Coordinates of C-alpha atoms in Angstrom, one line a residue:
A202 CA 0.0 0.0 0.0
M203 CA 2.8 2.4 0.9
L204 CA 4.6 1.6 -2.4
S205 CA 1.6 1.8 -4.7
G206 CA 0.4 4.9 -3.0
R207 CA 3.9 6.5 -3.4
I208 CA 3.8 7.6 0.3
A209 CA 7.6 7.2 0.9
P210 CA 8.5 9.5 -2.1
M211 CA 6.1 12.1 -0.6
F212 CA 8.0 11.9 2.7
R213 CA 11.3 12.1 0.8
D214 CA 10.1 15.3 -1.0
W215 CA 9.1 16.8 2.3
A216 CA 12.6 16.0 3.8
E217 CA 14.4 17.5 0.8
R218 CA 12.4 20.7 1.1
I219 CA 13.2 20.9 4.8
S220 CA 17.0 20.5 4.4
M221 CA 19.7 19.6 1.9
R222 CA 21.7 17.7 4.6
R223 CA 21.3 14.0 4.2
V224 CA 21.4 13.3 8.0
V225 CA 18.4 15.6 8.4
Q226 CA 16.5 14.0 5.5
I227 CA 17.1 10.5 7.1
A228 CA 15.9 11.8 10.4
V229 CA 12.6 12.9 8.7
V230 CA 12.0 10.0 6.3
V231 CA 12.8 7.0 8.4
P232 CA 10.6 7.8 11.4
L233 CA 7.7 8.8 9.1
V234 CA 7.9 5.6 7.2
L235 CA 8.2 3.4 10.3
L236 CA 5.5 5.3 12.2
T237 CA 3.1 5.0 9.3
L238 CA 3.6 1.2 9.0
D239 CA 3.4 0.7 12.8
I240 CA 0.2 2.8 13.2
L241 CA -1.4 0.8 10.4
R242 CA -0.4 -2.4 12.3
L243 CA -1.5 -1.1 15.6
P244 CA -5.1 -2.5 15.5
L245 CA -3.6 -6.0 15.0
R246 CA -1.2 -5.5 17.9
M247 CA -4.1 -4.3 20.1
H248 CA -6.1 -7.4 19.1
G249 CA -3.2 -9.5 20.2
Q250 CA -3.3 -7.8 23.6
W251 CA -7.0 -8.2 23.8
L252 CA -6.6 -11.9 23.2
A253 CA -3.9 -12.2 25.8
R254 CA -6.3 -10.5 28.3
R255 CA -9.3 -12.5 27.2
Y256 CA -7.4 -15.8 27.8
D257 CA -6.0 -14.7 31.1
I258 CA -2.3 -14.6 29.9
S259 CA -1.9 -10.8 30.4
V260 CA -3.1 -8.6 33.3
Q261 CA -1.7 -5.4 31.8
G262 CA -4.0 -2.5 31.6
W263 CA -4.5 -0.7 28.3
G264 CA -2.8 2.5 29.5
S265 CA 0.3 0.5 30.5
W266 CA 0.3 -1.5 27.3
L267 CA 0.1 1.7 25.2
W268 CA 2.9 3.3 27.1
D269 CA 5.1 0.2 26.5
W270 CA 4.2 0.4 22.8
T271 CA 5.2 4.0 22.8
K272 CA 8.5 3.3 24.5
G273 CA 9.2 0.5 22.0
E274 CA 8.4 2.9 19.1
L275 CA 10.8 5.5 20.4
V276 CA 13.6 3.0 20.9
N277 CA 13.0 1.5 17.5
L278 CA 12.9 4.8 15.7
V279 CA 16.2 6.0 17.3
F280 CA 17.9 2.8 16.5
A281 CA 16.4 2.4 13.0
T282 CA 17.3 6.0 12.0
F283 CA 20.9 5.4 13.1
L284 CA 21.0 2.2 11.1
A285 CA 19.5 3.9 8.0
W286 CA 22.2 6.6 8.3
I287 CA 24.9 3.9 8.1
L288 CA 23.1 1.9 5.4
Y289 CA 22.5 4.8 3.0
G290 CA 26.0 6.0 3.5
V291 CA 27.5 2.7 2.4
V292 CA 25.0 2.3 -0.4
R293 CA 26.1 5.7 -1.9
R294 CA 29.8 4.9 -1.6
S295 CA 29.6 1.3 -2.8
P296 CA 26.5 0.5 -4.7
R297 CA 27.7 -3.1 -5.5
R298 CA 29.2 -4.1 -2.2
W299 CA 27.1 -2.1 0.3
W300 CA 25.7 -5.3 1.7
F301 CA 29.2 -6.5 2.9
Y302 CA 30.2 -3.1 4.3
F303 CA 26.9 -2.8 6.1
W304 CA 27.4 -6.2 7.6
L305 CA 30.9 -5.2 8.9
A306 CA 29.2 -2.3 10.7
A307 CA 26.4 -4.5 12.0
V308 CA 28.8 -6.9 13.7
P309 CA 30.0 -4.6 16.5
L310 CA 26.5 -3.0 16.7
T311 CA 24.9 -6.4 17.3
L312 CA 27.4 -7.3 20.0
F313 CA 26.9 -3.9 21.7
L314 CA 23.1 -4.3 21.6
V315 CA 23.2 -7.8 23.1
F316 CA 25.6 -6.5 25.8
L317 CA 23.4 -3.4 26.5
A318 CA 19.9 -4.9 26.4
P319 CA 19.8 -6.3 29.9
V320 CA 20.9 -3.1 31.6
V321 CA 19.3 -0.4 29.3
I322 CA 16.4 -1.8 27.2
D323 CA 14.8 -4.6 29.3
P324 CA 14.4 -2.3 32.4
L325 CA 12.2 0.0 30.3
Y326 CA 9.5 -2.6 30.4
Y327 CA 10.0 -4.6 33.7
R328 CA 11.5 -4.1 37.1
F329 CA 14.5 -6.3 38.0
Q330 CA 16.1 -7.0 41.4
P331 CA 18.7 -9.6 42.6
L332 CA 17.0 -12.9 43.4
A333 CA 18.8 -13.0 46.8
Q334 CA 17.0 -9.9 47.9
E335 CA 13.7 -11.7 48.6
H336 CA 14.8 -15.3 48.1
P337 CA 18.2 -15.8 49.8
Q338 CA 17.6 -19.5 50.6
L339 CA 16.6 -20.3 47.0
T340 CA 19.6 -18.3 45.8
S341 CA 21.9 -20.5 47.9
Q342 CA 20.3 -23.6 46.4
I343 CA 20.8 -22.2 42.9
E344 CA 24.5 -21.6 43.7
A345 CA 24.8 -25.2 44.9
V346 CA 23.2 -26.6 41.7
A347 CA 25.6 -24.5 39.7
E348 CA 28.6 -25.8 41.6
R349 CA 27.5 -29.4 41.0
G350 CA 27.5 -28.5 37.3
G351 CA 31.0 -27.3 37.5
L352 CA 30.1 -23.6 37.2
R353 CA 30.1 -20.7 39.6
I354 CA 27.3 -18.2 38.8
P355 CA 27.6 -15.2 41.2
A356 CA 24.5 -14.4 43.1
E357 CA 24.6 -10.9 41.6
R358 CA 24.1 -12.4 38.2
V359 CA 20.8 -14.1 39.1
F360 CA 17.8 -11.8 38.9
E361 CA 14.1 -11.8 39.6
M362 CA 11.9 -10.0 37.0
K363 CA 8.6 -8.6 38.2
A364 CA 6.5 -10.1 35.4
S365 CA 3.4 -10.4 37.5
E366 CA 2.7 -6.7 37.0
K367 CA 1.8 -7.5 33.4
L368 CA 1.7 -11.3 32.8
K369 CA 0.5 -14.5 34.3
A370 CA 2.8 -16.8 32.3
V371 CA 5.9 -18.4 33.8
N372 CA 9.4 -18.2 32.3
A373 CA 13.1 -17.8 32.8
Y374 CA 15.9 -16.9 30.4
V375 CA 19.6 -16.1 29.9
T376 CA 20.6 -12.8 28.4
G377 CA 23.6 -10.5 27.9
L378 CA 27.2 -10.9 27.1
G379 CA 30.3 -10.6 29.2
S380 CA 29.7 -8.5 32.3
T381 CA 26.0 -8.2 31.6
K382 CA 25.4 -12.0 31.1
R383 CA 22.7 -13.1 33.6
V384 CA 20.0 -15.6 34.5
V385 CA 16.5 -14.1 34.9
V386 CA 13.6 -15.8 36.7
W387 CA 10.1 -14.4 36.4
D388 CA 8.4 -13.8 39.8
T389 CA 5.4 -15.7 38.4
T390 CA 7.6 -18.7 38.2
L391 CA 8.6 -18.3 41.8
R392 CA 5.0 -18.0 42.9
K393 CA 3.6 -20.9 41.0
M394 CA 6.4 -23.4 41.4
N395 CA 8.0 -24.9 44.5
D396 CA 11.7 -24.6 45.1
A397 CA 12.5 -28.0 43.5
Q398 CA 10.6 -27.0 40.3
V399 CA 12.3 -23.6 40.2
L400 CA 15.7 -25.4 40.5
A401 CA 14.8 -27.6 37.6
V402 CA 14.0 -24.6 35.5
F403 CA 17.3 -23.0 36.6
G404 CA 19.1 -26.2 35.6
H405 CA 17.8 -25.7 32.1
E406 CA 18.8 -22.1 32.0
M407 CA 22.2 -23.0 33.4
G408 CA 22.7 -25.2 30.4
H409 CA 22.3 -22.1 28.2
Y410 CA 24.7 -20.2 30.4
V411 CA 27.4 -23.0 30.4
L412 CA 27.1 -23.9 26.7
G413 CA 27.3 -20.3 25.6
H414 CA 24.0 -20.4 23.6
V415 CA 23.7 -16.6 23.8
R416 CA 27.1 -16.3 22.1
D417 CA 26.2 -19.1 19.6
G418 CA 22.9 -17.4 18.8
V419 CA 24.7 -14.1 18.1
L420 CA 27.2 -15.8 15.8
L421 CA 24.4 -17.7 14.0
F422 CA 22.5 -14.5 13.5
L423 CA 25.5 -12.7 12.1
G424 CA 26.2 -15.5 9.7
G425 CA 22.6 -15.5 8.5
L426 CA 22.7 -11.7 8.3
L427 CA 25.6 -11.8 5.8
I428 CA 23.7 -14.1 3.5
G429 CA 20.5 -12.2 4.0
L430 CA 22.0 -8.8 3.2
Y431 CA 23.5 -10.2 -0.1
A432 CA 20.1 -11.6 -1.0
L433 CA 18.5 -8.3 -0.1
H434 CA 21.0 -6.5 -2.4
R435 CA 20.0 -8.6 -5.3
A436 CA 16.3 -8.5 -4.6
L437 CA 16.4 -4.7 -4.2
D438 CA 18.1 -4.2 -7.6
W439 CA 15.8 -6.6 -9.3
T440 CA 12.7 -4.9 -7.8
L441 CA 13.7 -1.3 -8.5
A442 CA 14.7 -2.2 -12.1
R443 CA 11.1 -3.3 -12.7
R444 CA 9.0 -1.1 -10.5
G445 CA 11.2 1.8 -9.3
P446 CA 10.0 4.4 -11.8
A447 CA 6.3 3.5 -11.3
W448 CA 6.8 3.9 -7.5
R449 CA 8.8 7.2 -8.0
I450 CA 12.0 5.6 -6.5
R451 CA 15.2 7.0 -8.0
G452 CA 17.5 4.1 -7.0
A453 CA 18.8 2.0 -4.2
D454 CA 20.3 5.1 -2.5
D455 CA 16.9 6.9 -2.4
Y456 CA 15.3 7.0 1.0
A457 CA 12.0 6.3 -0.6
A458 CA 13.3 2.8 -1.3
L459 CA 13.1 2.0 2.4
P460 CA 9.6 0.3 2.1
V461 CA 11.0 -2.0 -0.6
L462 CA 13.8 -3.1 1.8
L463 CA 11.2 -3.6 4.6
L464 CA 9.0 -5.6 2.2
W465 CA 11.8 -8.0 1.3
I466 CA 12.9 -8.3 4.9
A467 CA 9.3 -9.2 5.9
L468 CA 9.1 -11.8 3.1

């Protein structure tokens, strides 16, 4: 709809009238394109939240849900605008090999985001505290299980997440890299399971921690990203050669081509 309606070229034209500086144009076009798409998808997202409330999975109020959606939009817009600035910079400088140079830039950015997420992004949505703060005995048992597995996980790296403020589901997970690597147990898990069951859940999470699955997942993502970016480069050129003029897109380095990239990524 955005492509056939030539909406992105309209945003591009607005940006070019506002400023001749590319960084300003990107800061106008990218948020407008993403906000338009996300607002169009908002009814579907709201229906998903309605289903979660209807089936007693979520207890989050609509005001809180909308605030979380808004925070997510702000985080995504800032990050996406920065990524687009890098992307279009390398596309202009190397039309044939931009996919490889953008991947080189994506490697440290991905590692930095995985490192940063537990201490900056996750706390935007949930409250976290050391598990030992309210469950010192369970924390001691967890440390004992870890030692039996040949691993020492410091108590300060085991956290409780206040999931019950929004959800009724139970869960636990491992996240972060390096000094931010941690095990997180939802407070719903602590309420609905006894200590032995929680320790069994922890044993599963400890396996991720010991075997480095977060690291392996990042490496697998980066390998797939390299292949995906090359495929995206070929698909973008193929699409613009056939439909670019009809959509008023000047070329791969045109900001109005962003919906084409997003379409192929979605596919």
